mmCIF file of C-alpha atoms in Angstrom:
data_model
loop_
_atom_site.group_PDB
_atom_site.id
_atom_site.type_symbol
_atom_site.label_atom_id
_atom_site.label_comp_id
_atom_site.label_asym_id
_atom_site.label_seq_id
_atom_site.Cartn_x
_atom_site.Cartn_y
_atom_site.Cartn_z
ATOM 1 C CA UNK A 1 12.814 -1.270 10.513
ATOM 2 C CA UNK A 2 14.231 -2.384 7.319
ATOM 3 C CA UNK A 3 16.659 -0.980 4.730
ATOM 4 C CA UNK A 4 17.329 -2.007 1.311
ATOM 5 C CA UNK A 5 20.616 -0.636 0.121
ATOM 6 C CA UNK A 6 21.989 -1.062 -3.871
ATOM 7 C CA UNK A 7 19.803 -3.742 -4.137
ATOM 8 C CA UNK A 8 21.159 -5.523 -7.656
ATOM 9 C CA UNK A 9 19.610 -9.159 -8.655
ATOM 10 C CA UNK A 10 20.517 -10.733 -11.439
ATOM 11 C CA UNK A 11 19.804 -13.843 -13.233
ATOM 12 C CA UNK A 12 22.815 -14.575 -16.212
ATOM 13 C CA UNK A 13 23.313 -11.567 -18.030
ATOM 14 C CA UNK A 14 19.317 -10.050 -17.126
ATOM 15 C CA UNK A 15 19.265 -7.910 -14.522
ATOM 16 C CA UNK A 16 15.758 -7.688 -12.818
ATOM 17 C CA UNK A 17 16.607 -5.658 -9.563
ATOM 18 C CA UNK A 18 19.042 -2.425 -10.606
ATOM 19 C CA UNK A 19 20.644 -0.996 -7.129
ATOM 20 C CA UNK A 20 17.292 -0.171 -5.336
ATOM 21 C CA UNK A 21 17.879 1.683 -2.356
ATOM 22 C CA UNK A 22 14.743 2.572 0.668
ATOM 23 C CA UNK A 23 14.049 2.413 3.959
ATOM 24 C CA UNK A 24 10.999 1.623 5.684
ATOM 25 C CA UNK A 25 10.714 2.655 9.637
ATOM 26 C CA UNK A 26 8.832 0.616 12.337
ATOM 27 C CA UNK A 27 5.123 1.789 12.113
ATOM 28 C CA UNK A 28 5.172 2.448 8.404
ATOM 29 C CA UNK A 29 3.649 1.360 5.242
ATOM 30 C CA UNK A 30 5.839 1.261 2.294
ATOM 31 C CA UNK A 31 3.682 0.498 -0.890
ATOM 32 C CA UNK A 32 5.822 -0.444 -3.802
ATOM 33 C CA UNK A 33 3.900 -0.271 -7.219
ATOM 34 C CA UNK A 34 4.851 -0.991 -11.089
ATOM 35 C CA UNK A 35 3.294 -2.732 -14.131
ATOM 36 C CA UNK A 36 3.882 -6.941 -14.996
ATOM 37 C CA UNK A 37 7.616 -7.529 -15.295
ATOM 38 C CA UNK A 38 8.600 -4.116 -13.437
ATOM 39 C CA UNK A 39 10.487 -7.060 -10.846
ATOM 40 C CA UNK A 40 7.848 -6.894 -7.745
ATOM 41 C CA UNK A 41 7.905 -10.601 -7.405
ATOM 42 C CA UNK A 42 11.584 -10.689 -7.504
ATOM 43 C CA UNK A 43 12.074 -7.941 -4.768
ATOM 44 C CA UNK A 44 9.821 -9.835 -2.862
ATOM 45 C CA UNK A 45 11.609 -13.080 -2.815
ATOM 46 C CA UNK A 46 14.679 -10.961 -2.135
ATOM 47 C CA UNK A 47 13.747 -8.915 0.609
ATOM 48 C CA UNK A 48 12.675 -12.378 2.690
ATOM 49 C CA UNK A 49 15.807 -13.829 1.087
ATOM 50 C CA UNK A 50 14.340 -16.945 -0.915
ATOM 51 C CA UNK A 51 16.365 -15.440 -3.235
ATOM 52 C CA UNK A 52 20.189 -14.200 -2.702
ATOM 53 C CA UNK A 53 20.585 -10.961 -4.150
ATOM 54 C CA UNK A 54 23.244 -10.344 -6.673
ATOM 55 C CA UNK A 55 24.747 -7.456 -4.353
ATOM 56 C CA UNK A 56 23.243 -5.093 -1.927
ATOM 57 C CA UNK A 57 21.603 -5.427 1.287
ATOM 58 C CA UNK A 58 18.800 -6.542 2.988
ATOM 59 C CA UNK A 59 19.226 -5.131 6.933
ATOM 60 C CA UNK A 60 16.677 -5.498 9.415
ATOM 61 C CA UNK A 61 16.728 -3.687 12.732
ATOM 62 C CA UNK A 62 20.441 -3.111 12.538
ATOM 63 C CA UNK A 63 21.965 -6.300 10.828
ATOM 64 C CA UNK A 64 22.565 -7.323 7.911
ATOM 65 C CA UNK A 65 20.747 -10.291 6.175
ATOM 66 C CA UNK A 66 22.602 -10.707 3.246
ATOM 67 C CA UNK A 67 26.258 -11.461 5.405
ATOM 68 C CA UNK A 68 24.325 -14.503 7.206
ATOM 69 C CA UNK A 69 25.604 -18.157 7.239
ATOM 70 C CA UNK A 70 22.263 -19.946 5.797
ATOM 71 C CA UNK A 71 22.258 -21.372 9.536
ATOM 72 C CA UNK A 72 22.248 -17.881 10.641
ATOM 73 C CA UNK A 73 19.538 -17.036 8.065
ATOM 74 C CA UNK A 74 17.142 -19.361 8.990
ATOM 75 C CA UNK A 75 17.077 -17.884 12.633
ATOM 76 C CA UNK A 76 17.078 -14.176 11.121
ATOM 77 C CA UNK A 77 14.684 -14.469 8.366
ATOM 78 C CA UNK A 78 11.396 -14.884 11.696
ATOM 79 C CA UNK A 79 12.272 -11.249 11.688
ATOM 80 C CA UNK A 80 10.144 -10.974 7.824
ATOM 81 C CA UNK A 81 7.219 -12.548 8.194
ATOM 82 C CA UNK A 82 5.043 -12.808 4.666
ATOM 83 C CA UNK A 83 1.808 -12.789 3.386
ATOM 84 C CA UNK A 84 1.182 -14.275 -0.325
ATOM 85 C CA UNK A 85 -1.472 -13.443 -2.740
ATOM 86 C CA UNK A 86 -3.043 -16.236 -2.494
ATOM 87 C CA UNK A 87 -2.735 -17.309 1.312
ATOM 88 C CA UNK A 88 -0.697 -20.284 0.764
ATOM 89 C CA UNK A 89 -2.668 -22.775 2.927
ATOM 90 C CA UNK A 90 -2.073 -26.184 3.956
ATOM 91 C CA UNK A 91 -5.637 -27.907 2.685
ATOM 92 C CA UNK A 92 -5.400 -30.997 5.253
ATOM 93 C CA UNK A 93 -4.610 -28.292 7.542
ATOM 94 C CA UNK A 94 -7.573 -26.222 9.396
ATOM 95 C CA UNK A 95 -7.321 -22.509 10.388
ATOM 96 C CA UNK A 96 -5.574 -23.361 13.996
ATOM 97 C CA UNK A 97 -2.932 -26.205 12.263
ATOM 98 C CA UNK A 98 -1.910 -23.755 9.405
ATOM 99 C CA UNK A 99 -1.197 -20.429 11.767
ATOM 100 C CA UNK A 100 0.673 -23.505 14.285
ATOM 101 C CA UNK A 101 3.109 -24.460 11.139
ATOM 102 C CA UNK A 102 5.910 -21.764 11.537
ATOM 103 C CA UNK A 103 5.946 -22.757 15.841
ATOM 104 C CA UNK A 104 5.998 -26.012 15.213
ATOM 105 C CA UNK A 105 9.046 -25.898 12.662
ATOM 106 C CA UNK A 106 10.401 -23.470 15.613
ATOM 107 C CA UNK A 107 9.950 -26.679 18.087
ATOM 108 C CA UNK A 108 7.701 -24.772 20.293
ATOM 109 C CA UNK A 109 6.035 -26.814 23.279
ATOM 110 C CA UNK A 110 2.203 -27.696 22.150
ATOM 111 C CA UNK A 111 0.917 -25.320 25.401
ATOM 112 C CA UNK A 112 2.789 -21.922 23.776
ATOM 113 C CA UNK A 113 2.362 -22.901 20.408
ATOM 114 C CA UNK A 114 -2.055 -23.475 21.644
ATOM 115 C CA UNK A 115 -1.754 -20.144 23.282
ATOM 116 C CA UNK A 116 0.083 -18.038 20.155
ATOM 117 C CA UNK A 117 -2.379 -19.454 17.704
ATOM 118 C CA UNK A 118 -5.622 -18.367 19.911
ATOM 119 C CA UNK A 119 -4.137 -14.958 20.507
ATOM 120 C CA UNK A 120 -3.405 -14.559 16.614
ATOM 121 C CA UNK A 121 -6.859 -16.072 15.787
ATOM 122 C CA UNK A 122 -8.600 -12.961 17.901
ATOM 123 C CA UNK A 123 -6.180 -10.398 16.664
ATOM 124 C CA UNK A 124 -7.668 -11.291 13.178
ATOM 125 C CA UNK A 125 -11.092 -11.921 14.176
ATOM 126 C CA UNK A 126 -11.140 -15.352 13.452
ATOM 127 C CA UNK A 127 -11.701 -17.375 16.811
ATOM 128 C CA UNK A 128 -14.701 -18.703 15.488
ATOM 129 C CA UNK A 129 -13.431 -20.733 12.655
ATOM 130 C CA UNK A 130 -10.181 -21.684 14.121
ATOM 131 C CA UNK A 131 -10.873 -25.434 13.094
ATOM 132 C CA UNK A 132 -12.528 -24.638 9.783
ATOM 133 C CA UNK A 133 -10.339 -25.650 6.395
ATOM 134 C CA UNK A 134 -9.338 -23.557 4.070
ATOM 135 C CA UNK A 135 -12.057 -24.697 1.471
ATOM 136 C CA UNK A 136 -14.636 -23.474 4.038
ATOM 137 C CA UNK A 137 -13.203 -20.262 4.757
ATOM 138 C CA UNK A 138 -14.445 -16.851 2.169
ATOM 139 C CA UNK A 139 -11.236 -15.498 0.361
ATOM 140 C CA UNK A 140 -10.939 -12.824 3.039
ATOM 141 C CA UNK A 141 -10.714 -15.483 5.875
ATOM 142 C CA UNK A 142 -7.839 -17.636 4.348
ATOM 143 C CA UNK A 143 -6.023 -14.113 3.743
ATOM 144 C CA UNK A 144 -6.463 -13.378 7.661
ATOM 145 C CA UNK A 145 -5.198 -17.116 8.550
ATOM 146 C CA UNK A 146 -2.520 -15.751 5.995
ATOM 147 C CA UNK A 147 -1.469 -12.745 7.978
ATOM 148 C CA UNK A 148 -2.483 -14.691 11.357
ATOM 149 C CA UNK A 149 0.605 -16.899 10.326
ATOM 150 C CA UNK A 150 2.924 -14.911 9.114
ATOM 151 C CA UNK A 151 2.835 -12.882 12.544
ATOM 152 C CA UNK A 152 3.407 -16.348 14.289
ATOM 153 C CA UNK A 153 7.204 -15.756 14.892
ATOM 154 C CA UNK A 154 6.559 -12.121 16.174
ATOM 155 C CA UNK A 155 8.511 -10.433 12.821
ATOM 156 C CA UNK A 156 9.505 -6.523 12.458
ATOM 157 C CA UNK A 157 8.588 -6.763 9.074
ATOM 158 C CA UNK A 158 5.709 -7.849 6.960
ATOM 159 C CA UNK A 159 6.069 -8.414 3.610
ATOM 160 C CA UNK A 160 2.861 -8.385 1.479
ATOM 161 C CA UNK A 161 3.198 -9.815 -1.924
ATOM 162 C CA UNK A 162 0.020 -8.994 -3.943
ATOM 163 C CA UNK A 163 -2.146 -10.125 -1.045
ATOM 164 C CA UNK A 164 -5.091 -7.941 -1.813
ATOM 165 C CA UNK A 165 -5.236 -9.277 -5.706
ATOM 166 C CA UNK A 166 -8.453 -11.177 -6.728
ATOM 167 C CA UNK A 167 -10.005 -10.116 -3.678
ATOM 168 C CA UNK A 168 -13.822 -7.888 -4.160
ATOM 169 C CA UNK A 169 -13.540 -4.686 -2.996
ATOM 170 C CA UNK A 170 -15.288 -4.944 0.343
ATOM 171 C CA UNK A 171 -12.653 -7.898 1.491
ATOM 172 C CA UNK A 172 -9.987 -5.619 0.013
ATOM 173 C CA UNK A 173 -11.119 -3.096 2.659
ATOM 174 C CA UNK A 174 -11.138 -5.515 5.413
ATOM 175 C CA UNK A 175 -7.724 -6.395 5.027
ATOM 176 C CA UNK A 176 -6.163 -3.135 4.402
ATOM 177 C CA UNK A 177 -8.146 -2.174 7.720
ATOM 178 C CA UNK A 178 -6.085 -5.241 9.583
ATOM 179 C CA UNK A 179 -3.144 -4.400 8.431
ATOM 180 C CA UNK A 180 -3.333 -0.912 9.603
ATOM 181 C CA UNK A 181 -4.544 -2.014 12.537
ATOM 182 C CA UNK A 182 -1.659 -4.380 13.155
ATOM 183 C CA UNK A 183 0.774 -1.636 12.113
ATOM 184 C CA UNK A 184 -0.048 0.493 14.884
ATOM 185 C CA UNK A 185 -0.759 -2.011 17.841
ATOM 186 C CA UNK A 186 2.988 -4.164 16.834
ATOM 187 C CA UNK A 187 4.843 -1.378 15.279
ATOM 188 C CA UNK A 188 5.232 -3.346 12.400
ATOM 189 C CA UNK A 189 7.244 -2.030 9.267
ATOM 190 C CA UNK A 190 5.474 -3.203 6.006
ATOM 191 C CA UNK A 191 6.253 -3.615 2.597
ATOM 192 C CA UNK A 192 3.155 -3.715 0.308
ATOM 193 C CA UNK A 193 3.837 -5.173 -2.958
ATOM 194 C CA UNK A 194 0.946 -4.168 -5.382
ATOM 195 C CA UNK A 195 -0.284 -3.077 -8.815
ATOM 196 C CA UNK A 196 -3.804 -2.000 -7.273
ATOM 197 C CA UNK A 197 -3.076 2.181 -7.177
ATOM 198 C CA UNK A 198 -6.732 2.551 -5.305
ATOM 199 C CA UNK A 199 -5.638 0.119 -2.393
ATOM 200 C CA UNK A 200 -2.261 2.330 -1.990
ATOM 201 C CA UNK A 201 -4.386 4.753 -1.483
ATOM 202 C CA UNK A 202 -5.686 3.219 1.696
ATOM 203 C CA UNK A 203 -2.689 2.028 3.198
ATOM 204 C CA UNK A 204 0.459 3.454 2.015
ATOM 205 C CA UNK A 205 2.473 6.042 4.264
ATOM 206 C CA UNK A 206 4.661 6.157 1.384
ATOM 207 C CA UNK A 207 5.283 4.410 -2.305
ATOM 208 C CA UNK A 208 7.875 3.846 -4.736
ATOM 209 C CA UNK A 209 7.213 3.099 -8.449
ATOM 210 C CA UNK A 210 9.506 0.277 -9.886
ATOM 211 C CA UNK A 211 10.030 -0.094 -13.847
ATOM 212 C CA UNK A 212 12.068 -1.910 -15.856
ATOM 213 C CA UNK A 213 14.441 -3.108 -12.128
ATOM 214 C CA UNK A 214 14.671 0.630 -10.864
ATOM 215 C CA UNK A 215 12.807 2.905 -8.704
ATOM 216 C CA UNK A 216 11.881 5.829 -10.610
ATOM 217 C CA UNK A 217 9.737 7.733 -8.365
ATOM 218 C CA UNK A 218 9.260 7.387 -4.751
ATOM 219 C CA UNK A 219 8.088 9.330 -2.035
ATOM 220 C CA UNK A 220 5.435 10.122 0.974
ATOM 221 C CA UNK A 221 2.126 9.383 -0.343
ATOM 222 C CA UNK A 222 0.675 13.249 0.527
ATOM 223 C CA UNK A 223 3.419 14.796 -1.106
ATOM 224 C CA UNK A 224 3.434 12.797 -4.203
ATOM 225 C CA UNK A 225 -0.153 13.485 -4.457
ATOM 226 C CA UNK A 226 -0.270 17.176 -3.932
ATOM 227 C CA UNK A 227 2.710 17.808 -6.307
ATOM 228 C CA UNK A 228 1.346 17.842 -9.720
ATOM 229 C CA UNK A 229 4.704 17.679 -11.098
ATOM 230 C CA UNK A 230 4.789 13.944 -10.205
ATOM 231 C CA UNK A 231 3.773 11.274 -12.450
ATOM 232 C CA UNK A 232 2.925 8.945 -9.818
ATOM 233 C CA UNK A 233 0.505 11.048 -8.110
ATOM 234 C CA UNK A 234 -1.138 11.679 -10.906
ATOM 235 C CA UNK A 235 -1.418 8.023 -11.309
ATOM 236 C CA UNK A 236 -2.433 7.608 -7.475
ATOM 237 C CA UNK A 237 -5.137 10.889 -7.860
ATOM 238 C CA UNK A 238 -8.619 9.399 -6.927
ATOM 239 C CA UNK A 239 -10.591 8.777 -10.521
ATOM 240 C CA UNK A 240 -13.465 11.397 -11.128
ATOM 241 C CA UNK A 241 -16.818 11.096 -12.945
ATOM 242 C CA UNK A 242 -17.812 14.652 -14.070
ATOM 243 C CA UNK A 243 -21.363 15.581 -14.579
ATOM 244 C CA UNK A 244 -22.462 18.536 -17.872
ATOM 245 C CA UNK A 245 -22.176 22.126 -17.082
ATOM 246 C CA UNK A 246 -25.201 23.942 -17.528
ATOM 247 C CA UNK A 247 -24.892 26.305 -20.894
ATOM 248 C CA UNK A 248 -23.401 29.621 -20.387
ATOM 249 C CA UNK A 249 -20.481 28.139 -17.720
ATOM 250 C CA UNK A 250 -17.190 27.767 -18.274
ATOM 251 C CA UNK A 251 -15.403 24.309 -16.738
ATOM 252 C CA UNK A 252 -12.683 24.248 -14.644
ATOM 253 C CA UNK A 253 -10.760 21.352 -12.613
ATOM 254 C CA UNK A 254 -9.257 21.995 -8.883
ATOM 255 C CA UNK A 255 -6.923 20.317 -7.543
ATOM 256 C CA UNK A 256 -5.965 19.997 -3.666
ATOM 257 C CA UNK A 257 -2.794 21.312 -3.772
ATOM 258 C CA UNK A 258 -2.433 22.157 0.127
ATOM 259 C CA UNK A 259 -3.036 20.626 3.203
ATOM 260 C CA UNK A 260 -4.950 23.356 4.599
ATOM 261 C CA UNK A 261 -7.606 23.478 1.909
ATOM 262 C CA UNK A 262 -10.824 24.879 4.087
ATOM 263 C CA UNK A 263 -13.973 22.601 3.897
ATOM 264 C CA UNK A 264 -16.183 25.196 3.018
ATOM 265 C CA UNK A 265 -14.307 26.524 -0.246
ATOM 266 C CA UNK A 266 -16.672 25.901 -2.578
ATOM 267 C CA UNK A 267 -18.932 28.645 -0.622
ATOM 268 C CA UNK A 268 -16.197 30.999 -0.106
ATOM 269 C CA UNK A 269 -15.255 30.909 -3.565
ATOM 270 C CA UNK A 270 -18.524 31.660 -4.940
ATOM 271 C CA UNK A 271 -18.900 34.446 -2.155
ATOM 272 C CA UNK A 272 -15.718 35.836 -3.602
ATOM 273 C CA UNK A 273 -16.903 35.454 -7.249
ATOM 274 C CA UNK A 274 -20.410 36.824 -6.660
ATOM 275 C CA UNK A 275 -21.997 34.139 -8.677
ATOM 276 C CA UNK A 276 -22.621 30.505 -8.022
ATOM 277 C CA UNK A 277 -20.350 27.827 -8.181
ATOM 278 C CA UNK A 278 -21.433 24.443 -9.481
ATOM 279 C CA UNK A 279 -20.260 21.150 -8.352
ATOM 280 C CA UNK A 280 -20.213 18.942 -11.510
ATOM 281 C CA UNK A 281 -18.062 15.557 -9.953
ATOM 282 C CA UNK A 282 -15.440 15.521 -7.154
ATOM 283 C CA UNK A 283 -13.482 12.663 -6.001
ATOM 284 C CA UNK A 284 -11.692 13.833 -2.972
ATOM 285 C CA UNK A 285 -10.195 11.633 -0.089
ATOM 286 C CA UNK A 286 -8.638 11.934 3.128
ATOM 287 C CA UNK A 287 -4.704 10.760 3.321
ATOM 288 C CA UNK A 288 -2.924 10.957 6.220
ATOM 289 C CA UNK A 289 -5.444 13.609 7.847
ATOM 290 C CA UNK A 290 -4.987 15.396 4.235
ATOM 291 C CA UNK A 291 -7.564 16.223 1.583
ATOM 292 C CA UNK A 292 -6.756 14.893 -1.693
ATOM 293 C CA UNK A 293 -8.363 14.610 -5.369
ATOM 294 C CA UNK A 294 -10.089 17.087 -7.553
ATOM 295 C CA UNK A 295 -13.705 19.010 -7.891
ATOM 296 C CA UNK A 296 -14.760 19.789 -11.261
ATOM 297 C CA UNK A 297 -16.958 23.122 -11.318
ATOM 298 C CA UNK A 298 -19.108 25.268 -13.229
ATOM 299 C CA UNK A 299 -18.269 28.838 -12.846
ATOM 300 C CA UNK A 300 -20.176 31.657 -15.017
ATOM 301 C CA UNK A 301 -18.492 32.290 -18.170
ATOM 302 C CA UNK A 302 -18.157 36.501 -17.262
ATOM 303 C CA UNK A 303 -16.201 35.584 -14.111
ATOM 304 C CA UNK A 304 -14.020 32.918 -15.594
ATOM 305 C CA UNK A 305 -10.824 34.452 -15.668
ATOM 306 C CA UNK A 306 -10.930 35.188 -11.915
ATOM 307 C CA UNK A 307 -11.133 31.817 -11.090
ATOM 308 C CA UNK A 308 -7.946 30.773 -10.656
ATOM 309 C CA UNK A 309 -6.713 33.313 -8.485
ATOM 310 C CA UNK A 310 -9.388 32.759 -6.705
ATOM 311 C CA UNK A 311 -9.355 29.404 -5.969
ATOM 312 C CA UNK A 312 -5.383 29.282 -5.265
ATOM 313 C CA UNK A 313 -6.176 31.841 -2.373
ATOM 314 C CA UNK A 314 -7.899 28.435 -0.565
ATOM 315 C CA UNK A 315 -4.956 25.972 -1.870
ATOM 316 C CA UNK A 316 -5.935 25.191 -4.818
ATOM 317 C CA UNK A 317 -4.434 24.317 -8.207
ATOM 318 C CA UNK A 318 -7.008 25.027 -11.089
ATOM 319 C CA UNK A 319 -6.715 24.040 -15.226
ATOM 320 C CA UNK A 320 -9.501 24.272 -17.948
ATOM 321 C CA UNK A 321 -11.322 21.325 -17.701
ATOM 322 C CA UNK A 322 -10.181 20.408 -21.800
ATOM 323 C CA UNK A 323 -6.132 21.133 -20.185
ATOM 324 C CA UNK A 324 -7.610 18.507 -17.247
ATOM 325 C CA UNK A 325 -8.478 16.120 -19.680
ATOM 326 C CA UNK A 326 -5.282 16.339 -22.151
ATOM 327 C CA UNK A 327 -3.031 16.410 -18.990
ATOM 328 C CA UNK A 328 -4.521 12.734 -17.708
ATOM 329 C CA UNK A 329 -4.280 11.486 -21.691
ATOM 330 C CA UNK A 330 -0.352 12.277 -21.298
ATOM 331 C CA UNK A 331 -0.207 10.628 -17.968
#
């Protein structure tokens, strides 16, 4: 596990990193999100310690990196291995050679170092083009040689800077997917550094929103998204495309705001109602074995005003569609 505690770094009289304090346990997925200059890159580099901090700590499983000798650190810092955004490959290196770099540094004998690398090239499904170069490997490849590597040393904690960015949204899938996979089977805790909210979507157990050096909203990704309070969960809501009403209805917006939403509710509510219920755009996904998003509907205008009550009896938040659309203008 890893723990970040009053986190401060700061270069002359800027401070980029303002006392950031979380945690992230073994088998979690800590997504940390923000806009350009919010100091991602910089908590990055400070978490594997390329950078010092100012004053804080960085403790992994129990000890504290930021006390180390930089003798000390060098041995410590194989417990964070990291994955870049753009895979960081050695050109005049193939697949094999780059994911053999961090064991050779370590001065591990050419038989272990020949065994780790094959076992990390069919972990990430890349046995195949283990003497390929980079130039001959899709963007998705060179990201797996990426995370191939940065497992090399057998860390508690991957770091992933941006290393879904510029990649189509297929590949994007296919690397969330092994890094998922790689959480469970190792244990691993990650950091996910990002400013893609649909990928945190797919991976994150929780997320933190950094601005301006400071964490100003963090949390478990199901909660922040079922508590329409938050700001960030609004932000992190699945987008949805909402067909016309037919005239005569009246428009209204539900919002998952339970985990025990029935699948069926749509039925039930117009059972309840006595009139049909239209769907008119939905964009609803599953998070942590929780339903999350909105429906829009059309509901007849002379049963309108039991619609709310109505739906909240399955767990779900309703506004007037207009309110919908005002409330995501705010956001």
């Amino acid at each position: 596990m890893i723990e970040v505690n009053d986190l401060t770094k700061a270069y002359g009289d800027t401070v980029v990193l303002d006392g950031l304090n979380f945690g992230v346990d073994s088998g979690e997925i800590f997504a940390v999100v923000g806009p350009s200059g919010a100091g991602k890159s910089t908590l990055a580099q400070c978490i594997n310690l390329l950078e010092r901090p100012t004053s804080g700590s960085v403790v992994v499983n129990g000890e504290d990196l930021t006390r180390l000798s930089h003798k000390q650190l060098r041995v410590a810092r194989r417990r964070i291995g990291t994955v870049f955004q753009s895979s960081s490959l050695l050109s005049r290196r193939t697949a094999a050679e780059n994911i053999a770099l961090p064991l050779e540094y370590l001065g591990v004998t050419k038989g272990e170092a020949t065994r780790r690398v094959q076992e990390l090239l069919d972990r990430v499904g890349l046995t195949e083009r283990a003497d390929a170069y980079p130039f001959q490997l899709s963007g998705g490849q060179r990201q797996r040689v990426g995370i191939a590597r940065a497992l090399a040393l057998r860390p508690a904690v991957l770091l992933s800077d941006e290393a879904t960015s510029g990649l189509d949204p297929h590949t994007t899938s296919s690397v969330v997917s092994l890094l998922r996979e790689l959480r469970d089977d190792l244990n691993l805790a990650i950091v996910f550094i990002t400013h893609e909210m649909n990928t945190v979507l797919e991976i994150a157990d929780s997320v933190a929103r950094l601005d301006r050096g400071r964490i100003v909203e963090s949390g478990r990704l199901v909660d922040l998204l079922t508590d329409h309070s938050s700001a960030l969960g609004r932000d992190l809501q699945p987008q949805r495309l909402d067909g016309a009403a037919k005239p005569g209805d009246a428009v209204w917006v539900a919002t998952y705001d339970s985990p025990d939403v029935p699948a069926d509710w749509i039925g039930r509510v117009a059972d309840e109602l006595g009139t049909p219920v239209a769907l008119l755009g939905a964009s609803v996904q599953v998070v942590g074995g929780v339903s999350v998003g909105s429906v829009t509907i059309g509901v007849a205008e002379n049963v309108s005003g039991r619609v709310p009550a109505a739906l909240a009896r399955f767990g779900l938040q309703t506004s007037s569609h207009n309110a919908a659309r005002e409330l995501e203008v705010v956001a």
